[in-house]
PDB file of C-alpha atoms in Angstrom:
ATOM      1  CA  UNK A 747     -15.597   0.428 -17.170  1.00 52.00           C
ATOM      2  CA  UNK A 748     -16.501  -0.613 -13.421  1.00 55.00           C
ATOM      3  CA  UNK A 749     -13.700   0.582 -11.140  1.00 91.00           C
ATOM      4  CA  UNK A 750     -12.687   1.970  -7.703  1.00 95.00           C
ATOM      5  CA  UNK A 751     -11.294   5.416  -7.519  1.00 96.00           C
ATOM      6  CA  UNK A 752     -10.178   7.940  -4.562  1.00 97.00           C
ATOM      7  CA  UNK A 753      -8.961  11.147  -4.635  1.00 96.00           C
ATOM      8  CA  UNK A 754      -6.592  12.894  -3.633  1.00 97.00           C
ATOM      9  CA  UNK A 755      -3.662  11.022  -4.768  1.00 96.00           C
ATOM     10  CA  UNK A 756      -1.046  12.338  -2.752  1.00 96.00           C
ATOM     11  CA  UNK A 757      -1.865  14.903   0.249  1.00 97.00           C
ATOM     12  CA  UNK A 758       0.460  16.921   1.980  1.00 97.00           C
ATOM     13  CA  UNK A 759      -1.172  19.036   4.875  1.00 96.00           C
ATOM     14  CA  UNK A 760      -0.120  20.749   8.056  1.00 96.00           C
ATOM     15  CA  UNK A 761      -0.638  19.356  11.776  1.00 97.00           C
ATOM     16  CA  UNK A 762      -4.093  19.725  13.206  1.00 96.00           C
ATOM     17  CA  UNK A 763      -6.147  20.230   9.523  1.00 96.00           C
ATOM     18  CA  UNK A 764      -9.103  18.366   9.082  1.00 96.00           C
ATOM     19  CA  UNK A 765      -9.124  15.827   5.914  1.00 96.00           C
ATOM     20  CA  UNK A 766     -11.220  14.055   4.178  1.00 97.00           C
ATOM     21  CA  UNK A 767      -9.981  11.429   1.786  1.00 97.00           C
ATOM     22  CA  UNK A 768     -12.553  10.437  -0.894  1.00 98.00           C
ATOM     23  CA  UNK A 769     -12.913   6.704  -2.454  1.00 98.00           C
ATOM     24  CA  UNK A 770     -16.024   5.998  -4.696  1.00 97.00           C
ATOM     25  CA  UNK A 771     -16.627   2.499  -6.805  1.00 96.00           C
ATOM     26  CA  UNK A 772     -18.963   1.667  -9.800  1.00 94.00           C
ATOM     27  CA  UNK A 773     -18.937  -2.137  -9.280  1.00 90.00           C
ATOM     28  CA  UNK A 774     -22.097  -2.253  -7.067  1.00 89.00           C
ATOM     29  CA  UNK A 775     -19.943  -3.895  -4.578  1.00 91.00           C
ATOM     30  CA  UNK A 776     -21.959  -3.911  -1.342  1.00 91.00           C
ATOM     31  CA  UNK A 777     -18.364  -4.521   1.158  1.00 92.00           C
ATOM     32  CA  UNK A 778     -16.040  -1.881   1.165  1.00 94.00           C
ATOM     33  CA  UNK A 779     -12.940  -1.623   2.971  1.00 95.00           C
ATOM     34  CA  UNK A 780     -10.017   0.887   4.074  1.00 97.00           C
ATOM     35  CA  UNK A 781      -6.405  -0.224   4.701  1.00 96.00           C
ATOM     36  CA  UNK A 782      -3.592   1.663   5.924  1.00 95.00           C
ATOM     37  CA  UNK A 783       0.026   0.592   4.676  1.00 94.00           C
ATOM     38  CA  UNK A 784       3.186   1.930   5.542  1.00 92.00           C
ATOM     39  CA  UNK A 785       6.379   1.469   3.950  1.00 86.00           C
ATOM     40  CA  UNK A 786       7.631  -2.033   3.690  1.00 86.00           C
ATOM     41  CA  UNK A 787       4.938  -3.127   5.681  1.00 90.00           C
ATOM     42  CA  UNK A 788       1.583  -5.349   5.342  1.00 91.00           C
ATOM     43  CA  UNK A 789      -2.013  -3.451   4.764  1.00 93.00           C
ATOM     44  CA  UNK A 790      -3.916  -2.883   7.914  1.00 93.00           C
ATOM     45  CA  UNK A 791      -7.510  -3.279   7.771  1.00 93.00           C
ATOM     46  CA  UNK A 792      -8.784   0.014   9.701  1.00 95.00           C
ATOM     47  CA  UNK A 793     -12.223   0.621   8.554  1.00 96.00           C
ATOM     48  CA  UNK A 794     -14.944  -1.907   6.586  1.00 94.00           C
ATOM     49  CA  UNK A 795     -18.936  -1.861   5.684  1.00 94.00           C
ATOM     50  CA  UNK A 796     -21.333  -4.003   4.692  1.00 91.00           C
ATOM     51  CA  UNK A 797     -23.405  -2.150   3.172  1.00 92.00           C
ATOM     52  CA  UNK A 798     -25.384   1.227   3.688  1.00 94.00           C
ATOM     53  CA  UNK A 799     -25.171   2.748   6.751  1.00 95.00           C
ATOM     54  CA  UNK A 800     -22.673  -0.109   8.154  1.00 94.00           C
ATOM     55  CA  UNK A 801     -19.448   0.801   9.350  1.00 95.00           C
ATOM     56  CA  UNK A 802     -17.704  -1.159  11.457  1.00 94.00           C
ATOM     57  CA  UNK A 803     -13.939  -0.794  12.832  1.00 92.00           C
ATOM     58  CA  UNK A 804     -10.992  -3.121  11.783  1.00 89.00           C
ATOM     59  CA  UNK A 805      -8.243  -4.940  13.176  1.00 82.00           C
ATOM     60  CA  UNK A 806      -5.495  -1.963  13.185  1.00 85.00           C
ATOM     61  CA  UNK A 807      -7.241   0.841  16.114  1.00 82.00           C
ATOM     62  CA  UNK A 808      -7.429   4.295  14.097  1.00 85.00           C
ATOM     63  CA  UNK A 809      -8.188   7.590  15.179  1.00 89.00           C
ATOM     64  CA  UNK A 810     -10.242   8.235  11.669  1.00 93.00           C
ATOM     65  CA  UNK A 811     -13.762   7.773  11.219  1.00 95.00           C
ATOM     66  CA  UNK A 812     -15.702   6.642   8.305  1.00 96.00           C
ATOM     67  CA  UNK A 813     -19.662   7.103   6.641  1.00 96.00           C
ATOM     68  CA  UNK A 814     -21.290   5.134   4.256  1.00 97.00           C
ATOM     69  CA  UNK A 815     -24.601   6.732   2.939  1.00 97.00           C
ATOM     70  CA  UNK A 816     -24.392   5.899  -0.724  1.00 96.00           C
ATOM     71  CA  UNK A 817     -23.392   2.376  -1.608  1.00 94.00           C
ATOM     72  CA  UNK A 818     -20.682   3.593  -3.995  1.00 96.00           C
ATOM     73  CA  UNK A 819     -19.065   6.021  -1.222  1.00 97.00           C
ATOM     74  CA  UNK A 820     -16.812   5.422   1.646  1.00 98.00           C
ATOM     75  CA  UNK A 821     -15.463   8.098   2.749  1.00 98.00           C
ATOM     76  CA  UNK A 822     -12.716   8.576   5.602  1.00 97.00           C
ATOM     77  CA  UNK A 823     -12.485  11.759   7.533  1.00 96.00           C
ATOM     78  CA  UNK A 824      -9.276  12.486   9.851  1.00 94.00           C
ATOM     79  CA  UNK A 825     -10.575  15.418  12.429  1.00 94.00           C
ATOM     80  CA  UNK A 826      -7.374  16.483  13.352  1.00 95.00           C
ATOM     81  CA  UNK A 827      -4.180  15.194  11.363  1.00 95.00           C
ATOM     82  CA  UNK A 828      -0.660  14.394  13.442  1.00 95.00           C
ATOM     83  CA  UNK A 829       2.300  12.990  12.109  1.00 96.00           C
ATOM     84  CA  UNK A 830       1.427   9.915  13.179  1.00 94.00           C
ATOM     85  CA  UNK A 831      -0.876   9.767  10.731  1.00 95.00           C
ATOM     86  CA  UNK A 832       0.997  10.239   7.758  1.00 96.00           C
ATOM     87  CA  UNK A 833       0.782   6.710   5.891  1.00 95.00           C
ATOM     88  CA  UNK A 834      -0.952   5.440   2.349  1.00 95.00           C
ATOM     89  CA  UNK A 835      -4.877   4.517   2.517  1.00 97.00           C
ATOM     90  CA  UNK A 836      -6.058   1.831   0.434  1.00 97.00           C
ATOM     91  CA  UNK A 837      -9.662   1.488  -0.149  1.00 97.00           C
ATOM     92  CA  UNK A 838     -11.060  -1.742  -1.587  1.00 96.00           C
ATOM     93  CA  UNK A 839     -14.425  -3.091  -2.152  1.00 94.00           C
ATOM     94  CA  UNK A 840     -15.668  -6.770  -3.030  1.00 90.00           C
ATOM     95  CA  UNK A 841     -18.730  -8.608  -3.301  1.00 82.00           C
ATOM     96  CA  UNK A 842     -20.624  -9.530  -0.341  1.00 70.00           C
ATOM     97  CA  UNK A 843     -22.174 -13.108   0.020  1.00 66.00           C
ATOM     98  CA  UNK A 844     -21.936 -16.450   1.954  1.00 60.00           C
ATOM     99  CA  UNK A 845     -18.713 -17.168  -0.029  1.00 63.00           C
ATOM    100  CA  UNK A 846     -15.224 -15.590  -0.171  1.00 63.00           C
ATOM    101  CA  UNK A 847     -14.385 -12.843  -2.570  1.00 73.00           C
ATOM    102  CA  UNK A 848     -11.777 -10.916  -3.830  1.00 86.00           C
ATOM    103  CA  UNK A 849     -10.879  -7.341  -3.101  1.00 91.00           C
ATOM    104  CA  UNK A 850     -10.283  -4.807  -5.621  1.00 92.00           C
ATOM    105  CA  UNK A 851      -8.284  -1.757  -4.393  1.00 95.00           C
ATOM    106  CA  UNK A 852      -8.140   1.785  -5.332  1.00 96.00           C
ATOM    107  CA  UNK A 853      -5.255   3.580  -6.387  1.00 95.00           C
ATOM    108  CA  UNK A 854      -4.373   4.765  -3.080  1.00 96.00           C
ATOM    109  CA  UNK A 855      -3.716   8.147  -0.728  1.00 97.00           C
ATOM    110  CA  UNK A 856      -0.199   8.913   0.018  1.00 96.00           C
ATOM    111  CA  UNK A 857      -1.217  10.734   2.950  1.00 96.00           C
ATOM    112  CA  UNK A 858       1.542  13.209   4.721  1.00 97.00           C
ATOM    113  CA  UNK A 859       1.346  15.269   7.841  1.00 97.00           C
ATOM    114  CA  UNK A 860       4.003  17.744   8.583  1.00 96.00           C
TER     115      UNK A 860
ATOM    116  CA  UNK B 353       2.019 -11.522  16.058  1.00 73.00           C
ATOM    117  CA  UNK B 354       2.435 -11.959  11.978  1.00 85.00           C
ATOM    118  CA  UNK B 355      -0.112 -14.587  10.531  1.00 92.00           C
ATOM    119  CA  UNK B 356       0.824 -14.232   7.619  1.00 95.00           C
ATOM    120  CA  UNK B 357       4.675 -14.091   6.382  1.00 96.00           C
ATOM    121  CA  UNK B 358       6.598 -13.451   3.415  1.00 96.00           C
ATOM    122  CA  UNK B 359      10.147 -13.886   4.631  1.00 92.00           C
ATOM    123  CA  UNK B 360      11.896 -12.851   1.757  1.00 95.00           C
ATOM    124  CA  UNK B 361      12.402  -9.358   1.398  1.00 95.00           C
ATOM    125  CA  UNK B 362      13.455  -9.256  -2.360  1.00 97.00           C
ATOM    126  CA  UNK B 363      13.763 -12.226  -4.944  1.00 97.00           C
ATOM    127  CA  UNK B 364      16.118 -11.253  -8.129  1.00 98.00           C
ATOM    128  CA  UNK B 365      15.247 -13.930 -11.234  1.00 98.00           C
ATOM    129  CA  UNK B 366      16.176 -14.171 -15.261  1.00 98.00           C
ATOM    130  CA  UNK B 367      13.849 -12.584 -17.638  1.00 98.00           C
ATOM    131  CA  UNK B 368      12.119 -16.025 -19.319  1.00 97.00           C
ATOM    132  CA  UNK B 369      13.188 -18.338 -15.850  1.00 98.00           C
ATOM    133  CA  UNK B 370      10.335 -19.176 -13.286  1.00 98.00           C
ATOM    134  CA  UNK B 371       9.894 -16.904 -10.910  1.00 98.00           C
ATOM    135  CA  UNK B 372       8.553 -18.798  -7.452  1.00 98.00           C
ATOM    136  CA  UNK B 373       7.401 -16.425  -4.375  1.00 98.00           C
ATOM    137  CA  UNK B 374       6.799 -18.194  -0.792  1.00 98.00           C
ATOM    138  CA  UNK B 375       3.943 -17.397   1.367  1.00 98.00           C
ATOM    139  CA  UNK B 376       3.665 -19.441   5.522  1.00 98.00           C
ATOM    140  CA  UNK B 377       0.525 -18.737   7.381  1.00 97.00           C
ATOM    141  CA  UNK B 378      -0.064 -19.806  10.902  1.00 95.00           C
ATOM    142  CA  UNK B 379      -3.929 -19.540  11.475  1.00 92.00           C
ATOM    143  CA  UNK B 380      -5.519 -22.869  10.558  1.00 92.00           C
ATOM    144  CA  UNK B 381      -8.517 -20.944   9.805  1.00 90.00           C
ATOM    145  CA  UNK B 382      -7.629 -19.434   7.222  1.00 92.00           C
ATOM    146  CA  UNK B 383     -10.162 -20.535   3.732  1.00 90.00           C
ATOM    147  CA  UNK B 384      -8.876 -18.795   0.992  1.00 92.00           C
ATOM    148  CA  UNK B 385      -5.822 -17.587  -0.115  1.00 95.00           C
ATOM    149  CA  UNK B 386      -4.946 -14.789  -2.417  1.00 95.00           C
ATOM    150  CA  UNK B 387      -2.376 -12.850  -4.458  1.00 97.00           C
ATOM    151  CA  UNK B 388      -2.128  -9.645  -5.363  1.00 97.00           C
ATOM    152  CA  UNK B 389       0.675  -7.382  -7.212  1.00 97.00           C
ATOM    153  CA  UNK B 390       1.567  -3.799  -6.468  1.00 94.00           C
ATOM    154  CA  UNK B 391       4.172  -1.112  -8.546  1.00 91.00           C
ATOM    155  CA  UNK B 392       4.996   1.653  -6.704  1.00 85.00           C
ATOM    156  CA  UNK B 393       2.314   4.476  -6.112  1.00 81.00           C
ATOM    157  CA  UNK B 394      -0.574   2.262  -7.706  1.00 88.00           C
ATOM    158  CA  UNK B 395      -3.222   0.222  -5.352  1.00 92.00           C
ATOM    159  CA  UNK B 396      -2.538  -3.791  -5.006  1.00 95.00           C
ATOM    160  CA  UNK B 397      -3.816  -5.708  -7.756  1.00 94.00           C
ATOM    161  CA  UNK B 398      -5.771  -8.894  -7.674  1.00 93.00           C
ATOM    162  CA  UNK B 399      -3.757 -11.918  -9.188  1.00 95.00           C
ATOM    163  CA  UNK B 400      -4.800 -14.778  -8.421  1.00 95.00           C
ATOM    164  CA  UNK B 401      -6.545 -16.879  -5.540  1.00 93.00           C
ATOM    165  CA  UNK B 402      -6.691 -20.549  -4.259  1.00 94.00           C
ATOM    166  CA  UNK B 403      -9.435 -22.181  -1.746  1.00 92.00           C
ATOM    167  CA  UNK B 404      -8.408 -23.999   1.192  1.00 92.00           C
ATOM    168  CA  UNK B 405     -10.113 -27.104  -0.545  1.00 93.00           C
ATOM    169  CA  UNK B 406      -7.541 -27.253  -3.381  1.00 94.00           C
ATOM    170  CA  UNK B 407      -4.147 -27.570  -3.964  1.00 96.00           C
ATOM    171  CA  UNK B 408      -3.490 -25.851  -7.388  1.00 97.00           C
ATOM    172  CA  UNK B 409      -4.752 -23.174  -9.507  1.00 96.00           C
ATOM    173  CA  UNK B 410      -3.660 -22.187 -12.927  1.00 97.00           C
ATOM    174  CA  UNK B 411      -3.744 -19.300 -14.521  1.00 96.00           C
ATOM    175  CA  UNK B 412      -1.962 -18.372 -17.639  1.00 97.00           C
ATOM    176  CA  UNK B 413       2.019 -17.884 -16.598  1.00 98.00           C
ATOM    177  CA  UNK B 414       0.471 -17.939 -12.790  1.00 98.00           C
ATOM    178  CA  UNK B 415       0.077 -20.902 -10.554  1.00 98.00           C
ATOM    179  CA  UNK B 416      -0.209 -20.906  -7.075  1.00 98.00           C
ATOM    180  CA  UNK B 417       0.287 -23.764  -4.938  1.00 98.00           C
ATOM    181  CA  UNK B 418      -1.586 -24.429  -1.278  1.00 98.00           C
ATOM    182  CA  UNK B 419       0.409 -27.054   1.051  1.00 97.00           C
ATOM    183  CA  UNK B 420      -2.470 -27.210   4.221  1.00 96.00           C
ATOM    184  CA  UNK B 421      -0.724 -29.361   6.001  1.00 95.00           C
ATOM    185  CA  UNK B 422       2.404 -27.005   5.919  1.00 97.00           C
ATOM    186  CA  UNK B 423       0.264 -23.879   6.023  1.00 97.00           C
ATOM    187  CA  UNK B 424       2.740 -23.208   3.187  1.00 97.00           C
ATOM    188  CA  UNK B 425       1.592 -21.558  -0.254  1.00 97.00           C
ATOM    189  CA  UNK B 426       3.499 -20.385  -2.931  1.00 98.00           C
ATOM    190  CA  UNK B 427       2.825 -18.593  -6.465  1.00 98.00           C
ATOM    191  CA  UNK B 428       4.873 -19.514  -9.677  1.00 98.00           C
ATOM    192  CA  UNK B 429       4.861 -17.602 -12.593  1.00 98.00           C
ATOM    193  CA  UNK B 430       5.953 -19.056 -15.904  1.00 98.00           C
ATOM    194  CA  UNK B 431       7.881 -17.457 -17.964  1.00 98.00           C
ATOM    195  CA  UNK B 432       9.256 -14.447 -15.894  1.00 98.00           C
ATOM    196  CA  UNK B 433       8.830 -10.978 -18.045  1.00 97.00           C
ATOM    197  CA  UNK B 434      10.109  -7.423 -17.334  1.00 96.00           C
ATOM    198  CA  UNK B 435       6.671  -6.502 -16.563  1.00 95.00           C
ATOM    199  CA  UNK B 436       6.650  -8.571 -13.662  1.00 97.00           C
ATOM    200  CA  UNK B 437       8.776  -6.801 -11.713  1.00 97.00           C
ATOM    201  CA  UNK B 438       7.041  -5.431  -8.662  1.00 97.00           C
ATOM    202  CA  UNK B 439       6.037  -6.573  -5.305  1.00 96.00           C
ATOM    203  CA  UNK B 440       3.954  -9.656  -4.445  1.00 98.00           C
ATOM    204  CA  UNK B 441       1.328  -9.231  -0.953  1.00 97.00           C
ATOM    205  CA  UNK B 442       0.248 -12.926  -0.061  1.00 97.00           C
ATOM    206  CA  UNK B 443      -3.126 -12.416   1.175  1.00 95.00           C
ATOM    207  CA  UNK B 444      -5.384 -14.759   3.668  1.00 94.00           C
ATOM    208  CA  UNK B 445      -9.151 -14.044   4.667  1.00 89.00           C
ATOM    209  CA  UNK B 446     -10.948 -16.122   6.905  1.00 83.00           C
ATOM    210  CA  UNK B 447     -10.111 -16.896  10.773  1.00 70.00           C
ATOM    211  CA  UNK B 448     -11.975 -14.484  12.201  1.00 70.00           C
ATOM    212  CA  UNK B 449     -10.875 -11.606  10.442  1.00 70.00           C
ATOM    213  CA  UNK B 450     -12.957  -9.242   8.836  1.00 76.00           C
ATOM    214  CA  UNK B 451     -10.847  -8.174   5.846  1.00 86.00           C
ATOM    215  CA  UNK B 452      -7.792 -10.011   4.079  1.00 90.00           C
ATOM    216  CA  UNK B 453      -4.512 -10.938   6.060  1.00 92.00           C
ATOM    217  CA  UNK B 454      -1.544  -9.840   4.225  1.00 94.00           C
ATOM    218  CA  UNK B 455       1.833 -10.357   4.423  1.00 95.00           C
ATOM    219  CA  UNK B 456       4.807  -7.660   4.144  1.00 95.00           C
ATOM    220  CA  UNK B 457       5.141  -8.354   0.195  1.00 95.00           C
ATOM    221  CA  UNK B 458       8.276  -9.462  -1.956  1.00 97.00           C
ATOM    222  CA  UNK B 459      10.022  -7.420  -4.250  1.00 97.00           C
ATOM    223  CA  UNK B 460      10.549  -9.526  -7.418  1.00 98.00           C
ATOM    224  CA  UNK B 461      12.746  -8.093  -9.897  1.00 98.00           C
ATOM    225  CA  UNK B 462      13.464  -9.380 -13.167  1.00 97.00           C
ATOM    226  CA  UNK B 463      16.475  -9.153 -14.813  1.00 96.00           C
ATOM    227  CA  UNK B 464      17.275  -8.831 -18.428  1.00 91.00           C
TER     228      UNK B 464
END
């Protein structure tokens, strides 16, 4: 069954630690995406690619980075997580083409920073 | 400066009665509309969507509804079930943006 996982679920980790939080899809979607949502609140785009070795940054400024070497892998990589940081990630991925497309999201990273 | 808004919080509606959520938008460039429905601790999950060219799509108990001249949309779902309960993100993509446009959500709740 084509899906879109990411790993961990739920990350609690110390001010300063470097993370890495994993999000992998077997739909041969060629757009991926990562959102940031806090409580309450809308989703953020933050990160998106096109395709391999594409990244390009969103709307919402963020102090992670992102890679995109395998089509089915978009990882994003905190160096050094604050506080501020602590928030859930939503990856997504969709089809990319001359048309408009829906997004499929991942199960999400409850990220928190102590 | 929110392009997209939901502006009610929470809706509270009869298991079996409609259920009707209420999306505005303000960019004019928007082209496609979507909605999407999240429980707690899981990822948003793709409903169902509407193009800027029509008015209406139907989709089992879900219909959504695009007023362009009111940059008004709104989703209806038909009978109302337990299930249900959960919140609602009205999504745009299109005007300029690279990814989709969401609004805060509303928390629909069913009651028995």
């Amino acid at each position: 069954e084509a899906d879109i996982y990411q790993t961990p679920r739920y990350l609690v980790i110390g001010t300063g630690k470097k993370i890495t939080l994993e999000c992998s899809q077997t739909m041969g979607h060629d757009k991926m995406y990562w959102y940031q949502q806090d409580p309450g609140m809308e989703l953020h785009l933050i990160h998106y690619s096109y395709g391999v070795n594409s990244t390009e940054k969103g709307d919402l400024s963020s102090e992670s980075t992102v890679s995109r070497i395998r089509t089915e892998h978009f990882p994003l990589t905190l160096e050094s997580a604050r506080p501020s940081h602590t928030s859930q990630y939503l990856c997504a991925s969709s089809v990319f083409g001359l048309g408009t497309y829906e997004q499929y999201f991942g199960p999400g990273t409850r990220l928190t920073v102590t | 400066d929110q392009q997209v808004k939901q502006n009610s919080p929470s809706l509270s509606v009869q298991e079996g009665r409609i259920s009707i959520l209420n999306c505005d938008y303000t960019n004019s460039m928007f082209d496609y509309f979507l909605w999407y429905k999240k429980y707690p601790a899981e990822g948003p999950t793709f409903l169902i969507s509407i193009s800027s060219i029509k008015d209406k799509n139907e989709d089992g108990r879900f219909t959504v509804f695009l007023n362009k001249s009111a940059k008004h949309l709104s989703l209806h779902i038909v009978p109302s079930q337990p299930g249900d309960s959960a919140v609602y993100f009205c999504a745009a993509s299109g005007g300029g943006a690279d990814g989709l446009t969401f609004g805060k959500g509303t928390h629909l709740i069913i009651q028995p």
